[in-house]
Short mmCIF file of C-alpha atoms in Angstrom, two decimals:
data_model
loop_
_atom_site.label_atom_id
_atom_site.label_comp_id
_atom_site.label_asym_id
_atom_site.label_seq_id
_atom_site.Cartn_x
_atom_site.Cartn_y
_atom_site.Cartn_z
CA MET A 1 0.00 0.00 0.00
CA GLY A 2 1.23 3.43 -0.90
CA GLU A 3 1.50 6.70 0.90
CA LEU A 4 -1.62 8.46 2.02
CA PRO A 5 -2.88 11.32 -0.13
CA ASP A 6 -2.57 14.73 1.52
CA VAL A 7 -6.34 15.05 1.86
CA VAL A 8 -6.56 11.84 3.92
CA PHE A 9 -3.55 12.78 6.03
CA GLN A 10 -4.99 16.26 6.68
CA HIS A 11 -8.40 14.82 7.61
CA VAL A 12 -6.76 12.46 10.11
CA LYS A 13 -4.84 15.36 11.66
CA GLU A 14 -7.95 17.55 11.94
CA HIS A 15 -10.33 14.88 13.24
CA TRP A 16 -8.03 12.56 15.20
CA GLU A 17 -9.98 12.80 18.47
CA CYS A 18 -13.24 11.71 16.83
CA THR A 19 -12.25 9.31 14.07
CA GLY A 20 -8.65 8.29 14.76
CA MET A 21 -7.46 5.88 12.06
CA ALA A 22 -10.91 5.32 10.52
CA PRO A 23 -10.24 7.50 7.43
CA VAL A 24 -6.99 5.64 6.78
CA LEU A 25 -8.69 2.24 6.94
CA LEU A 26 -11.51 3.43 4.69
CA TYR A 27 -8.94 4.72 2.20
CA ARG A 28 -7.08 1.40 2.34
CA LEU A 29 -10.33 -0.42 1.49
CA LEU A 30 -10.68 1.86 -1.54
CA GLU A 31 -7.10 0.94 -2.48
CA LYS A 32 -8.06 -2.73 -2.32
CA GLY A 33 -10.65 -2.06 -5.02
CA TRP A 34 -13.86 -1.64 -3.05
CA SER A 35 -16.17 1.12 -4.27
CA PHE A 36 -17.49 3.81 -1.95
CA GLN A 37 -20.99 2.34 -2.34
CA GLU A 38 -19.82 -1.15 -1.35
CA ILE A 39 -17.89 0.16 1.65
CA ASP A 40 -20.80 2.33 2.77
CA LYS A 41 -23.29 -0.53 2.44
CA VAL A 42 -21.23 -3.07 4.37
CA MET A 43 -19.82 -0.71 7.01
CA THR A 44 -23.29 0.68 7.72
CA PHE A 45 -24.51 -2.88 8.25
CA VAL A 46 -21.63 -4.23 10.34
CA ILE A 47 -20.50 -1.10 12.24
CA GLY A 48 -23.48 1.23 12.14
CA GLU A 49 -24.62 4.33 10.29
CA ASP A 50 -22.05 6.39 12.19
CA TYR A 51 -19.05 4.31 11.03
CA ALA A 52 -17.42 7.32 9.34
CA ARG A 53 -17.79 9.51 12.43
CA VAL A 54 -16.51 7.19 15.17
CA ASN A 55 -13.08 5.95 16.14
CA VAL A 56 -11.71 2.60 15.00
CA THR A 57 -11.70 1.52 18.65
CA GLU A 58 -15.48 1.77 18.52
CA TRP A 59 -15.48 -0.26 15.28
CA LEU A 60 -13.47 -3.00 16.96
CA ASP A 61 -15.69 -3.02 20.05
CA ARG A 62 -18.81 -3.34 17.88
CA LEU A 63 -17.28 -6.06 15.71
CA GLU A 64 -16.12 -8.05 18.73
CA ALA A 65 -19.59 -7.69 20.29
CA LYS A 66 -20.97 -9.31 17.12
CA GLY A 67 -18.52 -12.19 17.43
CA THR A 68 -15.80 -11.09 15.01
CA GLU A 69 -12.47 -12.67 15.87
CA PHE A 70 -9.17 -11.13 14.90
CA PRO A 71 -7.10 -14.19 13.95
CA MET A 72 -3.38 -14.73 14.23
CA ASN A 73 -1.04 -14.89 11.25
CA GLU A 74 -0.29 -18.37 9.96
CA ASP A 75 2.91 -18.49 11.99
CA GLY A 76 0.99 -17.43 15.12
CA SER A 77 3.19 -14.41 15.69
CA ASP A 78 0.96 -11.35 15.34
CA THR A 79 -2.62 -10.55 14.62
CA ILE A 80 -3.63 -9.92 11.05
CA PRO A 81 -3.84 -6.17 10.29
CA VAL A 82 -7.27 -4.64 10.87
CA VAL A 83 -7.56 -3.64 7.21
CA GLU A 84 -7.20 -7.30 6.21
CA VAL A 85 -9.99 -8.28 8.62
CA LEU A 86 -12.14 -5.48 7.19
CA ASP A 87 -11.37 -6.69 3.67
CA ARG A 88 -12.58 -10.17 4.65
CA ILE A 89 -15.71 -8.66 6.16
CA MET A 90 -16.29 -6.77 2.90
CA PHE A 91 -16.02 -10.04 0.94
CA SER A 92 -18.42 -11.73 3.34
CA PHE A 93 -21.15 -9.11 3.22
CA ALA A 94 -20.81 -7.17 -0.05
CA ALA A 95 -22.69 -9.67 -2.19
CA MET A 96 -25.53 -10.33 0.23
CA PRO A 97 -28.83 -9.50 -1.49
CA TYR A 98 -30.44 -8.05 1.65
CA LEU A 99 -27.81 -5.31 1.69
CA CYS A 100 -29.34 -3.64 -1.33
CA ALA A 101 -27.75 -0.21 -1.79
CA SER A 102 -31.04 1.28 -3.01
CA CYS A 103 -33.14 -0.07 -0.12
#
């Protein structure tokens, strides 16, 4: 993954207390090829309508409350990066018909 664009970096600096790393993770999902509509649909469903306005710590608390586990790497050394877990969540939920973007 490349460097952050200035606009993302500036947003993080200006809104750190509220959103923390959330804008960075959302940008990284865009880098992985997810569209804004797909991200919005899934994140609204799994995190809540306020996903873009709350800190990643809140995301993790909500995901863990729903039973999401943050697995270890294959060698058991470290946890898989949050963006990789979010990418897996996107794959799991993006194609579900009841998450219709126009509903």
